[in-house]
PDB file of C-alpha atoms in Angstrom:
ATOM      1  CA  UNK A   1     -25.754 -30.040   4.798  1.00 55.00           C
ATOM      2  CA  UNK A   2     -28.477 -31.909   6.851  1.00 56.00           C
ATOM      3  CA  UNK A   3     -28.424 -34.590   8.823  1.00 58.00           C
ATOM      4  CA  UNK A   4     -31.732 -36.479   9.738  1.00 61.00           C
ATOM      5  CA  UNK A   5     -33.573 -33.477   8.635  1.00 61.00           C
ATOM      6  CA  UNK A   6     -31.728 -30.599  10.651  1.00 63.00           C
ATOM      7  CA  UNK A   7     -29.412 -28.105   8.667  1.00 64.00           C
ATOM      8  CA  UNK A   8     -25.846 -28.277  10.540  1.00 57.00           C
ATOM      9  CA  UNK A   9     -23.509 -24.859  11.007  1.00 62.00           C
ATOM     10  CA  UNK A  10     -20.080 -24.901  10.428  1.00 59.00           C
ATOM     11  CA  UNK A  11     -19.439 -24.645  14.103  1.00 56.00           C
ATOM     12  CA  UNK A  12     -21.367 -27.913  14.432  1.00 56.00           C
ATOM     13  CA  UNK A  13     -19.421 -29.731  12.070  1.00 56.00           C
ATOM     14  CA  UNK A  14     -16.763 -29.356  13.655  1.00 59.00           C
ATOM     15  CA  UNK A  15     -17.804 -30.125  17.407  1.00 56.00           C
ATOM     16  CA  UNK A  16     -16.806 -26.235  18.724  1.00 55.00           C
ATOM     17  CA  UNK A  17     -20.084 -25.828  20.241  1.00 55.00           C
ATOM     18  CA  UNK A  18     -23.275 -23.858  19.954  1.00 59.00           C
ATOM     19  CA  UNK A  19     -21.276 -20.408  18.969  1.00 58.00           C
ATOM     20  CA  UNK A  20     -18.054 -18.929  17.309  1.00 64.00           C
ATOM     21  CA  UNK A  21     -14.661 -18.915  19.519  1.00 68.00           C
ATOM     22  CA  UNK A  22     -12.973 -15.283  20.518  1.00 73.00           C
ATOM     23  CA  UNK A  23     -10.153 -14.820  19.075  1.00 70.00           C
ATOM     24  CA  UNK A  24      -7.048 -16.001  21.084  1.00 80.00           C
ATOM     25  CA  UNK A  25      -5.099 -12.772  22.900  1.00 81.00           C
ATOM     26  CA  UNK A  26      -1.311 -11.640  21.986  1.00 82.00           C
ATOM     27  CA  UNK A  27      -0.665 -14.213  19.014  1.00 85.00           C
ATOM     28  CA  UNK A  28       0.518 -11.767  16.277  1.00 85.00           C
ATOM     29  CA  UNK A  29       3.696 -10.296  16.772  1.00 88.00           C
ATOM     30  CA  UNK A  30       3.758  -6.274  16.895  1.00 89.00           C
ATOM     31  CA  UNK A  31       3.754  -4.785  13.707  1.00 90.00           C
ATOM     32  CA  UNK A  32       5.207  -1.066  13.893  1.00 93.00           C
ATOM     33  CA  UNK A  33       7.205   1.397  12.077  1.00 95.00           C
ATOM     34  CA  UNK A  34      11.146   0.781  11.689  1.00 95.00           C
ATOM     35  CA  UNK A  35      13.810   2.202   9.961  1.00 95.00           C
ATOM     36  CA  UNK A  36      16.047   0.523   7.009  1.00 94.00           C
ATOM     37  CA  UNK A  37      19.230   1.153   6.964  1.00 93.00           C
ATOM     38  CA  UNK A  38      21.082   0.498   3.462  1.00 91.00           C
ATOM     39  CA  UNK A  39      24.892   0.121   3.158  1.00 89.00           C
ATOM     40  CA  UNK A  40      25.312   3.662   1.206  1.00 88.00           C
ATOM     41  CA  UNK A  41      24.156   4.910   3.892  1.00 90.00           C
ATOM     42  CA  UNK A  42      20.166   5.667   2.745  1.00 91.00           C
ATOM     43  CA  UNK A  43      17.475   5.254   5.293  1.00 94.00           C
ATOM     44  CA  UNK A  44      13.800   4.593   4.632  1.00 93.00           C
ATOM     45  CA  UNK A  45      11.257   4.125   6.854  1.00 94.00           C
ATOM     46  CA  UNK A  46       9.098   1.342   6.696  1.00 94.00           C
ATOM     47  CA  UNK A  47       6.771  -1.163   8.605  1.00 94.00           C
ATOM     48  CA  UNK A  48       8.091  -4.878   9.718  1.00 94.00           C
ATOM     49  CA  UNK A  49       7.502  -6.837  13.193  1.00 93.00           C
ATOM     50  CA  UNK A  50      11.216  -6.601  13.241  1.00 93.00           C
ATOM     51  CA  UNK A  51      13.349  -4.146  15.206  1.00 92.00           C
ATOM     52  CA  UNK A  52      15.319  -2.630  12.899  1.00 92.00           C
ATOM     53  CA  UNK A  53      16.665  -3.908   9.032  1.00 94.00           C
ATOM     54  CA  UNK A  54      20.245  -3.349   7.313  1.00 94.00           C
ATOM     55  CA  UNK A  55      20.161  -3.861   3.802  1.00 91.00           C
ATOM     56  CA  UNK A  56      23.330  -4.468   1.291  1.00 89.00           C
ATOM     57  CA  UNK A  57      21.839  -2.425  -1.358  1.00 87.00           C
ATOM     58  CA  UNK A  58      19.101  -0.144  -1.978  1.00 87.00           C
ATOM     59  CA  UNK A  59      17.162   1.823  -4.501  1.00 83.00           C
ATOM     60  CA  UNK A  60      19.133   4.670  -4.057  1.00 85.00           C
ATOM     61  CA  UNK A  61      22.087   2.561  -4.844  1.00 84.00           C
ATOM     62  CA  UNK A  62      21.201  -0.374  -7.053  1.00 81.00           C
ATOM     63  CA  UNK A  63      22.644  -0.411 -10.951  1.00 74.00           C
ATOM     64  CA  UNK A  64      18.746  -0.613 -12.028  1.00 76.00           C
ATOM     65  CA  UNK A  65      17.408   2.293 -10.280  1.00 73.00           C
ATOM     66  CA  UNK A  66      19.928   4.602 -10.639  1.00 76.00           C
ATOM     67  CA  UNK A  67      20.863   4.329 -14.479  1.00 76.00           C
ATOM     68  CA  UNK A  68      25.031   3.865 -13.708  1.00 75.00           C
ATOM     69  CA  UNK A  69      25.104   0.399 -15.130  1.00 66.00           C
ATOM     70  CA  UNK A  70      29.004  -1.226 -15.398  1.00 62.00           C
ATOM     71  CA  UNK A  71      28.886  -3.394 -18.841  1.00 59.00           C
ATOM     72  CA  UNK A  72      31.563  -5.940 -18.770  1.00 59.00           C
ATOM     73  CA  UNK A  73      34.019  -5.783 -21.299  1.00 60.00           C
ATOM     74  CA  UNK A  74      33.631  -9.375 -22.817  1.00 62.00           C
ATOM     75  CA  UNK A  75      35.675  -8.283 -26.031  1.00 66.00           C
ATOM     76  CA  UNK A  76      38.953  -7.800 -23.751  1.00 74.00           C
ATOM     77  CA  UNK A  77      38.462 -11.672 -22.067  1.00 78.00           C
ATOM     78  CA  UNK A  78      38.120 -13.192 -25.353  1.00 76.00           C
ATOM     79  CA  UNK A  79      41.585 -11.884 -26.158  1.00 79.00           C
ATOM     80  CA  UNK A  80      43.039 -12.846 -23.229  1.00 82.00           C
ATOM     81  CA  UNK A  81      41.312 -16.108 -23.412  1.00 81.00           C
ATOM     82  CA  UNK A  82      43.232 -16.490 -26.985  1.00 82.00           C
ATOM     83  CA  UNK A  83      46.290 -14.937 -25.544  1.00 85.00           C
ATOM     84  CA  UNK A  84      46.357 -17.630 -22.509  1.00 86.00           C
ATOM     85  CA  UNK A  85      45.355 -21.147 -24.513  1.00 88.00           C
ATOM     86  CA  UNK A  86      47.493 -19.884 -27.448  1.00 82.00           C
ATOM     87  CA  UNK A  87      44.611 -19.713 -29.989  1.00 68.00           C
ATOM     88  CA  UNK A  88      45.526 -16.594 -32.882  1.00 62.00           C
ATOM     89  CA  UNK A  89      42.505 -14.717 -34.418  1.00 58.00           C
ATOM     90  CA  UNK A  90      40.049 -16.338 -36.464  1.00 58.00           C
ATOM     91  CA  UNK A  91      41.536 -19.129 -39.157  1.00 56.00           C
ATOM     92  CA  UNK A  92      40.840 -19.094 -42.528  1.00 50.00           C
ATOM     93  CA  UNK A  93      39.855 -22.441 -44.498  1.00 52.00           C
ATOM     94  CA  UNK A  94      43.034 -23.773 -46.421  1.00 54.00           C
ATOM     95  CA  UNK A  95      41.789 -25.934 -49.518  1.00 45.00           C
TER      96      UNK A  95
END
């Protein structure tokens, strides 16, 4: 961009000055290494700007991960759901 024939920075446009600021000092929190704990009792070791993280569940002990999947028995509520609201088996069509 130019105005009346000189080329303006990006400093310029935005009134800063002749030159780039510094960086300000101590704005990031520390990022180090911490350990997770999971409620199986697995621990991992990973990087957070937190002290220390406790987890509910983990790979080591989440249905996906480790393959020991609990499929619900839907068969079994749809008799009791008959059995509570009094509905038999399925009706046949009187003509």
């Amino acid at each position: 961009m130019t105005v009346a024939g000189r080329a303006l920075t990006y400093s310029a446009l935005l009134g800063d000055g002749p030159g780039p600021k510094a960086m300000k000092a101590d704005t990031h929190p520390k990022y180090e290494r911490v350990e997770v704990t999971c409620a199986c009792g697995n621990k991992f070791e990973t990087r957070s700007t937190k002290d220390a993280i406790k987890v509910d569940i983990c790979s080591a002990c989440h249905p996906f991960y480790t393959g020991q999947q609990r499929f619900v028995d839907t068969a079994g509520r749809v008799d009791k759901f008959r059995q509570r609201y009094g509905r038999g088996s399925k009706k046949t069509a009187e003509s």
